[in-house]
Amino acid sequence: MPGLTAPSDYSQDPPRHPSLLINAKQPFNAEPPRSALVASYVTPSDFFYKRNHGPIPIVQDINRYSVFLSGLVECPKQLFMKDIWKLPKYNVTATLQCAGNRRTAMSKTKVVKGVGWDVSAIGNAIWGGAKLSDVLELVGIPKLTSVTQFGGRHVEFVSVDKCKEENGGPYKASVPLSQATNPEADVLLAYEMNGEPLSRDHGYPLRVVVPGVIGARSVKWLEDINIIAEECQGFFMQKDYKMFPPSVNWDNINWLTRRPQMDFPVQCVICSLEDVSTIKPGKVKISGYAASGGGRGIERVDVSVDGGKTWMEASRFQKSGVPYLSEHSSSDKWAWVLFEVTADILHSTEVVAKAVDSAANVQPEKVEDIWNLRGILNTSWHRVKVRASHSNL
């Protein structure tokens, strides 16, 4: 593409923060220490997880960069950044989470395939850009449209990013047209992250942000937008990121039996303690994040310091000084909440956290019950071991 190219090797990848925990070097996949996530409600770009499938694309000329919008529409259009900048700008605070977050813990039950994420393949940012519903009006598709006059029902996003899973072709994904044309769904063509231009790792110069949906659908380094009749047939829509039962293995899998995963389920993680922590007996602050997909708020976070026998409710918050109310207009509906509670821990024990969303969905107790061969959507109760010690060592 003029103005934006995908390199053939990793020699021109950008520098990254040294504290990131690297899960794969080429392509670069890394997450921050869990403690960094609860340091602020909005995750700095440097500490936002990096999920890549190939070398990071390079912008050579921002003025020549464009996105081609075509397919089952009356008037295809080439959009330059100046065209997108002219549209009303919206800031949407939204949490993105890789479907493989907490995969490493699922692998302890039985080995799964995929990047070995711990608990930090998630982040919360303020995304700035144009609403996709406004962009689609430029090619004659009105807001709140489910099907175009030519039979288009899905919006496919194609990246300049090339990946081996597509046999060297581009990364791509799609969302239903009804979601793309709904202004309330807040699907963005984003060019800013936390008030700054997107970094290269996060999709500069233009990416899609689909709030409330697994990160795999928020395509970076956008090249084409296609209006299509059926959902995207790309690898990551049809041969990956689908939820199978524990009985399915690589010998009996039939990808056609499951729909592509979209919304992510309710999730919470303790970030103030590692998987195994040594503490001084006494009062201990337990904090972390909780999030649910589809715009559902967090109704409750329960914390146990006796392995799940008894529970206490943690406080929940988003913005400092503003009380958090699930699904209230003052709250960010697409964003996580941070939680904290102080408990007396006098002996070695297991600390557990679970969240309940506004639809009363609760996390499953055991990872074994939701084990799946790709290791996605591990939303089981989060457990950490705590060893109480009076030693100063």
Short mmCIF file of C-alpha atoms in Angstrom, two decimals:
data_model
loop_
_atom_site.label_atom_id
_atom_site.label_comp_id
_atom_site.label_asym_id
_atom_site.label_seq_id
_atom_site.Cartn_x
_atom_site.Cartn_y
_atom_site.Cartn_z
CA MET A 1 0.00 0.00 0.00
CA PRO A 2 1.30 3.52 -0.76
CA GLY A 3 2.37 5.14 2.49
CA LEU A 4 2.23 2.00 4.66
CA THR A 5 4.22 -1.20 4.22
CA ALA A 6 4.66 -4.47 6.07
CA PRO A 7 8.38 -5.35 6.37
CA SER A 8 9.57 -8.86 5.59
CA ASP A 9 11.69 -9.11 8.76
CA TYR A 10 11.80 -7.81 12.33
CA SER A 11 14.85 -5.54 12.07
CA GLN A 12 12.74 -2.37 12.08
CA ASP A 13 10.43 -3.26 14.97
CA PRO A 14 10.03 -0.41 17.49
CA PRO A 15 11.69 -0.36 20.92
CA ARG A 16 9.65 -1.65 23.87
CA HIS A 17 9.59 -1.02 27.60
CA PRO A 18 12.15 -3.24 29.38
CA SER A 19 9.70 -4.36 32.08
CA LEU A 20 7.43 -6.17 29.62
CA LEU A 21 7.25 -9.95 30.03
CA ILE A 22 8.06 -11.35 26.60
CA ASN A 23 6.09 -14.43 25.52
CA ALA A 24 7.43 -14.48 21.95
CA LYS A 25 10.13 -12.32 20.34
CA GLN A 26 9.30 -12.82 16.66
CA PRO A 27 6.51 -11.91 16.23
CA PHE A 28 6.62 -9.79 19.37
CA ASN A 29 4.05 -10.74 21.99
CA ALA A 30 4.42 -9.36 25.50
CA GLU A 31 2.49 -8.24 28.55
CA PRO A 32 3.25 -5.97 31.50
CA PRO A 33 3.77 -7.15 35.07
CA ARG A 34 0.33 -7.56 36.66
CA SER A 35 1.12 -4.92 39.27
CA ALA A 36 1.36 -2.30 36.48
CA LEU A 37 -2.28 -2.83 35.53
CA VAL A 38 -3.67 -1.60 38.85
CA ALA A 39 -1.32 1.39 38.97
CA SER A 40 -3.82 3.42 36.89
CA TYR A 41 -7.33 3.13 35.47
CA VAL A 42 -6.04 4.08 32.01
CA THR A 43 -3.20 1.82 30.87
CA PRO A 44 -0.21 3.69 29.38
CA SER A 45 0.63 2.64 25.84
CA ASP A 46 4.03 1.28 26.92
CA PHE A 47 2.33 -1.08 29.38
CA PHE A 48 -0.52 -2.15 27.10
CA TYR A 49 -0.09 -5.76 26.01
CA LYS A 50 1.46 -6.28 22.56
CA ARG A 51 -0.20 -8.90 20.33
CA ASN A 52 1.35 -9.29 16.90
CA HIS A 53 1.39 -11.81 14.06
CA GLY A 54 4.33 -10.45 12.05
CA PRO A 55 6.80 -7.55 11.70
CA ILE A 56 5.34 -4.16 12.66
CA PRO A 57 4.21 -2.15 9.59
CA ILE A 58 5.96 1.12 8.78
CA VAL A 59 4.35 4.38 7.67
CA GLN A 60 6.47 6.01 4.97
CA ASP A 61 4.11 8.81 3.98
CA ILE A 62 1.02 9.57 6.07
CA ASN A 63 -0.39 11.76 3.29
CA ARG A 64 -0.38 8.85 0.82
CA TYR A 65 -1.84 6.34 3.28
CA SER A 66 -5.48 5.45 2.58
CA VAL A 67 -8.17 2.90 3.34
CA PHE A 68 -10.31 1.53 0.51
CA LEU A 69 -13.97 1.02 1.42
CA SER A 70 -15.72 -1.27 -1.06
CA GLY A 71 -17.78 -4.42 -1.52
CA LEU A 72 -21.57 -4.59 -1.51
CA VAL A 73 -22.02 -0.81 -1.59
CA GLU A 74 -23.28 1.64 -4.19
CA CYS A 75 -20.26 3.95 -4.20
CA PRO A 76 -16.85 2.53 -3.15
CA LYS A 77 -14.53 5.16 -1.74
CA GLN A 78 -10.86 5.70 -1.02
CA LEU A 79 -10.40 7.42 2.34
CA PHE A 80 -7.27 9.33 3.28
CA MET A 81 -6.46 10.36 6.82
CA LYS A 82 -7.60 13.91 6.06
CA ASP A 83 -11.05 12.51 5.23
CA ILE A 84 -11.22 10.63 8.52
CA TRP A 85 -9.93 13.59 10.53
CA LYS A 86 -12.79 15.70 9.11
CA LEU A 87 -15.40 13.44 10.69
CA PRO A 88 -16.59 14.07 14.27
CA LYS A 89 -14.00 12.78 16.73
CA TYR A 90 -15.08 10.62 19.63
CA ASN A 91 -13.12 9.44 22.66
CA VAL A 92 -14.17 6.00 23.87
CA THR A 93 -12.67 4.43 26.99
CA ALA A 94 -12.56 0.72 26.26
CA THR A 95 -10.81 -2.35 27.57
CA LEU A 96 -9.22 -4.68 25.04
CA GLN A 97 -8.43 -8.23 26.10
CA CYS A 98 -6.80 -11.02 24.15
CA ALA A 99 -9.00 -14.10 24.09
CA GLY A 100 -5.94 -16.03 25.30
CA ASN A 101 -5.53 -14.03 28.52
CA ARG A 102 -4.72 -16.45 31.40
CA ARG A 103 -3.94 -19.25 28.93
CA THR A 104 -0.89 -20.34 30.97
CA ALA A 105 -3.11 -21.28 33.92
CA MET A 106 -5.39 -23.29 31.63
CA SER A 107 -2.35 -25.16 30.29
CA LYS A 108 -1.64 -26.43 33.81
CA THR A 109 -4.81 -28.53 33.57
CA LYS A 110 -3.89 -29.91 30.15
CA VAL A 111 -1.57 -28.40 27.55
CA VAL A 112 -3.18 -26.06 25.01
CA LYS A 113 -1.88 -24.36 21.86
CA GLY A 114 -1.19 -20.64 21.77
CA VAL A 115 0.88 -17.78 23.15
CA GLY A 116 1.55 -18.40 26.85
CA TRP A 117 -0.19 -15.37 28.35
CA ASP A 118 -0.27 -14.86 32.08
CA VAL A 119 -2.96 -12.45 33.42
CA SER A 120 -1.98 -9.19 31.70
CA ALA A 121 -3.08 -9.64 28.08
CA ILE A 122 -5.56 -6.87 28.80
CA GLY A 123 -5.51 -3.09 29.04
CA ASN A 124 -7.79 -0.09 29.25
CA ALA A 125 -7.26 2.96 27.02
CA ILE A 126 -8.98 6.10 25.78
CA TRP A 127 -9.31 5.56 22.04
CA GLY A 128 -9.83 8.60 19.82
CA GLY A 129 -11.18 8.51 16.29
CA ALA A 130 -14.20 8.47 13.99
CA LYS A 131 -17.19 6.25 14.57
CA LEU A 132 -17.46 3.51 11.95
CA SER A 133 -21.16 4.36 11.64
CA ASP A 134 -20.16 7.83 10.39
CA VAL A 135 -17.56 6.41 8.01
CA LEU A 136 -20.04 3.97 6.47
CA GLU A 137 -22.44 6.84 5.75
CA LEU A 138 -19.79 8.13 3.32
CA VAL A 139 -20.55 5.13 1.07
CA GLY A 140 -24.30 5.41 1.44
CA ILE A 141 -24.94 3.04 4.33
CA PRO A 142 -27.30 4.69 6.86
CA LYS A 143 -26.99 4.25 10.60
CA LEU A 144 -28.77 1.25 12.14
CA THR A 145 -28.57 -0.80 8.93
CA SER A 146 -28.58 -4.61 9.14
CA VAL A 147 -28.32 -5.33 5.41
CA THR A 148 -27.35 -3.12 2.46
CA GLN A 149 -29.47 -2.98 -0.69
CA PHE A 150 -26.84 -5.22 -2.30
CA GLY A 151 -26.98 -7.86 0.44
CA GLY A 152 -24.09 -6.78 2.64
CA ARG A 153 -24.49 -8.00 6.24
CA HIS A 154 -20.93 -7.90 7.59
CA VAL A 155 -18.05 -5.42 7.68
CA GLU A 156 -14.64 -6.96 7.07
CA PHE A 157 -11.44 -5.25 8.20
CA VAL A 158 -8.25 -6.14 6.34
CA SER A 159 -4.82 -5.23 7.68
CA VAL A 160 -1.60 -4.51 5.84
CA ASP A 161 -0.10 -6.95 8.38
CA LYS A 162 0.89 -10.24 6.76
CA CYS A 163 0.87 -13.45 8.80
CA LYS A 164 1.84 -17.07 8.32
CA GLU A 165 -1.58 -18.32 9.41
CA GLU A 166 -3.00 -16.68 6.27
CA ASN A 167 -0.19 -18.20 4.16
CA GLY A 168 1.43 -14.79 3.87
CA GLY A 169 -1.87 -13.01 3.33
CA PRO A 170 -3.29 -10.21 5.48
CA TYR A 171 -4.77 -10.45 8.94
CA LYS A 172 -8.54 -9.86 8.78
CA ALA A 173 -11.73 -10.08 10.81
CA SER A 174 -15.32 -8.88 10.62
CA VAL A 175 -18.27 -7.66 12.68
CA PRO A 176 -21.99 -7.67 11.80
CA LEU A 177 -23.16 -4.62 9.85
CA SER A 178 -25.84 -4.01 12.49
CA GLN A 179 -23.09 -3.49 15.08
CA ALA A 180 -20.90 -1.40 12.77
CA THR A 181 -23.72 1.01 11.91
CA ASN A 182 -25.00 1.40 15.47
CA PRO A 183 -23.54 4.60 16.99
CA GLU A 184 -24.22 3.21 20.48
CA ALA A 185 -21.83 0.28 19.77
CA ASP A 186 -18.98 2.84 19.61
CA VAL A 187 -16.97 0.93 16.97
CA LEU A 188 -14.14 3.29 16.06
CA LEU A 189 -11.61 3.86 13.35
CA ALA A 190 -9.10 5.04 15.93
CA TYR A 191 -6.03 7.17 15.31
CA GLU A 192 -5.30 8.12 18.92
CA MET A 193 -4.62 6.22 22.13
CA ASN A 194 -4.67 8.11 25.43
CA GLY A 195 -4.59 11.46 23.67
CA GLU A 196 -1.54 10.68 21.52
CA PRO A 197 -1.24 9.28 17.98
CA LEU A 198 -1.30 5.49 18.00
CA SER A 199 2.11 3.91 18.53
CA ARG A 200 3.34 1.53 15.84
CA ASP A 201 2.73 -1.48 18.10
CA HIS A 202 -0.89 -0.45 18.56
CA GLY A 203 -1.81 0.13 14.93
CA TYR A 204 -0.44 3.48 13.70
CA PRO A 205 -1.79 5.21 11.72
CA LEU A 206 -5.31 3.70 11.88
CA ARG A 207 -6.94 0.76 13.56
CA VAL A 208 -10.36 -0.59 14.40
CA VAL A 209 -11.51 -0.68 18.02
CA VAL A 210 -14.53 -2.90 18.67
CA PRO A 211 -15.46 -2.35 22.34
CA GLY A 212 -16.69 -5.26 24.42
CA VAL A 213 -15.34 -7.85 21.96
CA ILE A 214 -12.20 -10.00 22.08
CA GLY A 215 -9.12 -8.11 20.88
CA ALA A 216 -8.75 -10.26 17.75
CA ARG A 217 -11.56 -8.29 16.04
CA SER A 218 -9.94 -4.88 16.61
CA VAL A 219 -7.78 -4.99 13.49
CA LYS A 220 -4.63 -2.83 13.41
CA TRP A 221 -2.89 -1.11 10.46
CA LEU A 222 -6.08 -0.92 8.45
CA GLU A 223 -5.86 -1.28 4.65
CA ASP A 224 -9.36 -2.22 3.45
CA ILE A 225 -12.92 -2.21 4.72
CA ASN A 226 -15.17 -4.58 2.78
CA ILE A 227 -18.95 -4.86 3.00
CA ILE A 228 -19.62 -8.58 2.55
CA ALA A 229 -22.61 -10.95 2.60
CA GLU A 230 -21.16 -13.57 4.98
CA GLU A 231 -18.80 -13.16 7.89
CA CYS A 232 -15.07 -12.96 7.14
CA GLN A 233 -13.57 -16.28 6.05
CA GLY A 234 -10.09 -15.47 7.38
CA PHE A 235 -8.13 -17.91 9.53
CA PHE A 236 -8.65 -16.03 12.79
CA MET A 237 -12.42 -15.95 12.27
CA GLN A 238 -12.91 -19.52 11.06
CA LYS A 239 -9.99 -21.64 12.32
CA ASP A 240 -9.21 -19.94 15.62
CA TYR A 241 -10.80 -18.04 18.52
CA LYS A 242 -13.79 -20.34 18.82
CA MET A 243 -14.96 -21.84 22.11
CA PHE A 244 -15.08 -25.65 22.16
CA PRO A 245 -16.05 -27.99 25.01
CA PRO A 246 -13.40 -29.97 26.94
CA SER A 247 -14.29 -33.12 24.98
CA VAL A 248 -13.00 -31.70 21.68
CA ASN A 249 -9.37 -32.43 20.74
CA TRP A 250 -7.22 -31.88 17.66
CA ASP A 251 -8.31 -35.26 16.24
CA ASN A 252 -12.07 -34.66 16.35
CA ILE A 253 -12.34 -30.87 15.99
CA ASN A 254 -14.82 -29.50 13.45
CA TRP A 255 -14.37 -25.73 13.17
CA LEU A 256 -17.70 -25.33 11.36
CA THR A 257 -19.65 -26.33 14.47
CA ARG A 258 -18.84 -23.14 16.37
CA ARG A 259 -19.34 -19.46 15.65
CA PRO A 260 -16.44 -17.00 15.93
CA GLN A 261 -16.10 -15.68 19.48
CA MET A 262 -17.11 -12.03 19.82
CA ASP A 263 -18.03 -10.70 23.32
CA PHE A 264 -15.69 -11.71 26.12
CA PRO A 265 -17.20 -13.20 29.31
CA VAL A 266 -16.99 -11.72 32.80
CA GLN A 267 -13.42 -11.81 34.12
CA CYS A 268 -11.44 -10.69 37.14
CA VAL A 269 -7.85 -11.01 38.28
CA ILE A 270 -5.92 -10.23 41.46
CA CYS A 271 -2.98 -8.01 40.49
CA SER A 272 -1.51 -7.00 43.88
CA LEU A 273 -0.30 -10.54 44.56
CA GLU A 274 1.68 -12.92 42.37
CA ASP A 275 0.68 -16.57 41.89
CA VAL A 276 2.73 -17.31 45.00
CA SER A 277 3.45 -14.45 47.40
CA THR A 278 5.05 -14.17 50.81
CA ILE A 279 3.43 -11.61 53.10
CA LYS A 280 3.84 -10.39 56.64
CA PRO A 281 0.84 -11.55 58.73
CA GLY A 282 -1.69 -8.78 59.26
CA LYS A 283 -3.73 -6.49 57.05
CA VAL A 284 -3.19 -7.08 53.31
CA LYS A 285 -4.61 -4.99 50.46
CA ILE A 286 -5.96 -7.14 47.64
CA SER A 287 -6.56 -5.32 44.35
CA GLY A 288 -7.08 -6.13 40.70
CA TYR A 289 -9.28 -5.62 37.64
CA ALA A 290 -12.70 -6.90 36.57
CA ALA A 291 -14.34 -6.60 33.15
CA SER A 292 -17.14 -8.03 31.08
CA GLY A 293 -17.88 -7.87 27.37
CA GLY A 294 -20.82 -6.51 25.44
CA GLY A 295 -21.05 -3.31 27.49
CA ARG A 296 -22.06 -5.17 30.64
CA GLY A 297 -20.96 -3.54 33.87
CA ILE A 298 -19.46 -5.16 36.95
CA GLU A 299 -22.09 -5.60 39.64
CA ARG A 300 -19.88 -7.18 42.28
CA VAL A 301 -16.39 -8.49 42.98
CA ASP A 302 -16.12 -11.12 45.72
CA VAL A 303 -12.84 -11.90 47.44
CA SER A 304 -12.07 -14.83 49.71
CA VAL A 305 -9.01 -15.27 51.91
CA ASP A 306 -9.84 -18.86 52.90
CA GLY A 307 -9.87 -20.59 49.53
CA GLY A 308 -13.51 -19.79 48.75
CA LYS A 309 -15.24 -20.83 51.99
CA THR A 310 -16.29 -17.30 52.94
CA TRP A 311 -16.43 -14.10 50.90
CA MET A 312 -16.22 -10.33 51.28
CA GLU A 313 -17.25 -7.73 48.73
CA ALA A 314 -14.52 -5.52 47.30
CA SER A 315 -14.98 -1.85 46.46
CA ARG A 316 -15.12 -1.03 42.73
CA PHE A 317 -14.02 2.14 40.98
CA GLN A 318 -13.10 3.62 37.62
CA LYS A 319 -12.38 7.35 37.69
CA SER A 320 -11.00 8.89 40.87
CA GLY A 321 -13.64 10.62 42.97
CA VAL A 322 -16.58 9.31 40.90
CA PRO A 323 -18.60 6.48 42.51
CA TYR A 324 -18.88 3.50 40.18
CA LEU A 325 -22.42 2.40 39.35
CA SER A 326 -22.80 -0.51 36.95
CA GLU A 327 -24.37 0.58 33.64
CA HIS A 328 -24.89 4.16 34.88
CA SER A 329 -24.33 7.08 32.50
CA SER A 330 -21.45 8.28 34.70
CA SER A 331 -19.55 5.02 34.16
CA ASP A 332 -17.51 3.85 31.17
CA LYS A 333 -19.58 0.91 29.91
CA TRP A 334 -16.83 -0.59 27.74
CA ALA A 335 -14.11 -0.32 30.39
CA TRP A 336 -12.87 -2.44 33.26
CA VAL A 337 -13.28 -1.57 36.90
CA LEU A 338 -10.50 -1.76 39.43
CA PHE A 339 -11.29 -3.34 42.79
CA GLU A 340 -9.72 -3.48 46.20
CA VAL A 341 -10.38 -4.81 49.66
CA THR A 342 -8.23 -5.05 52.81
CA ALA A 343 -8.28 -8.34 54.69
CA ASP A 344 -6.60 -9.81 57.74
CA ILE A 345 -4.35 -12.66 56.66
CA LEU A 346 -2.62 -14.33 59.56
CA HIS A 347 -1.80 -17.74 58.08
CA SER A 348 -0.76 -19.20 54.76
CA THR A 349 -3.83 -19.50 52.56
CA GLU A 350 -5.34 -19.22 49.11
CA VAL A 351 -6.82 -15.88 48.05
CA VAL A 352 -9.63 -16.10 45.47
CA ALA A 353 -11.53 -13.48 43.45
CA LYS A 354 -14.62 -13.75 41.26
CA ALA A 355 -16.76 -11.12 39.56
CA VAL A 356 -20.45 -10.86 38.72
CA ASP A 357 -21.57 -8.70 35.78
CA SER A 358 -24.75 -6.68 35.33
CA ALA A 359 -26.51 -9.63 33.66
CA ALA A 360 -25.70 -11.74 36.79
CA ASN A 361 -23.14 -13.80 34.88
CA VAL A 362 -20.53 -15.14 37.29
CA GLN A 363 -17.13 -16.66 36.63
CA PRO A 364 -16.94 -20.47 36.66
CA GLU A 365 -15.25 -21.93 39.70
CA LYS A 366 -12.96 -24.45 38.02
CA VAL A 367 -10.74 -24.05 34.98
CA GLU A 368 -11.25 -27.76 34.21
CA ASP A 369 -14.91 -27.07 33.38
CA ILE A 370 -14.04 -24.57 30.64
CA TRP A 371 -10.80 -26.11 29.36
CA ASN A 372 -10.58 -25.93 25.57
CA LEU A 373 -7.86 -26.95 23.16
CA ARG A 374 -6.97 -23.38 22.12
CA GLY A 375 -6.87 -22.13 25.69
CA ILE A 376 -9.19 -19.17 25.18
CA LEU A 377 -11.52 -17.43 27.63
CA ASN A 378 -10.05 -18.68 30.88
CA THR A 379 -12.41 -16.81 33.16
CA SER A 380 -12.33 -19.24 36.08
CA TRP A 381 -12.02 -17.92 39.64
CA HIS A 382 -8.61 -16.32 40.02
CA ARG A 383 -6.55 -17.94 42.78
CA VAL A 384 -3.21 -16.98 44.31
CA LYS A 385 -1.25 -18.68 47.08
CA VAL A 386 -0.15 -16.58 50.02
CA ARG A 387 2.53 -17.65 52.47
CA ALA A 388 2.47 -15.80 55.80
CA SER A 389 5.93 -15.33 57.25
CA HIS A 390 7.34 -13.25 60.10
CA SER A 391 10.80 -13.46 58.56
CA ASN A 392 12.43 -10.33 57.12
CA LEU A 393 14.29 -12.39 54.54
#
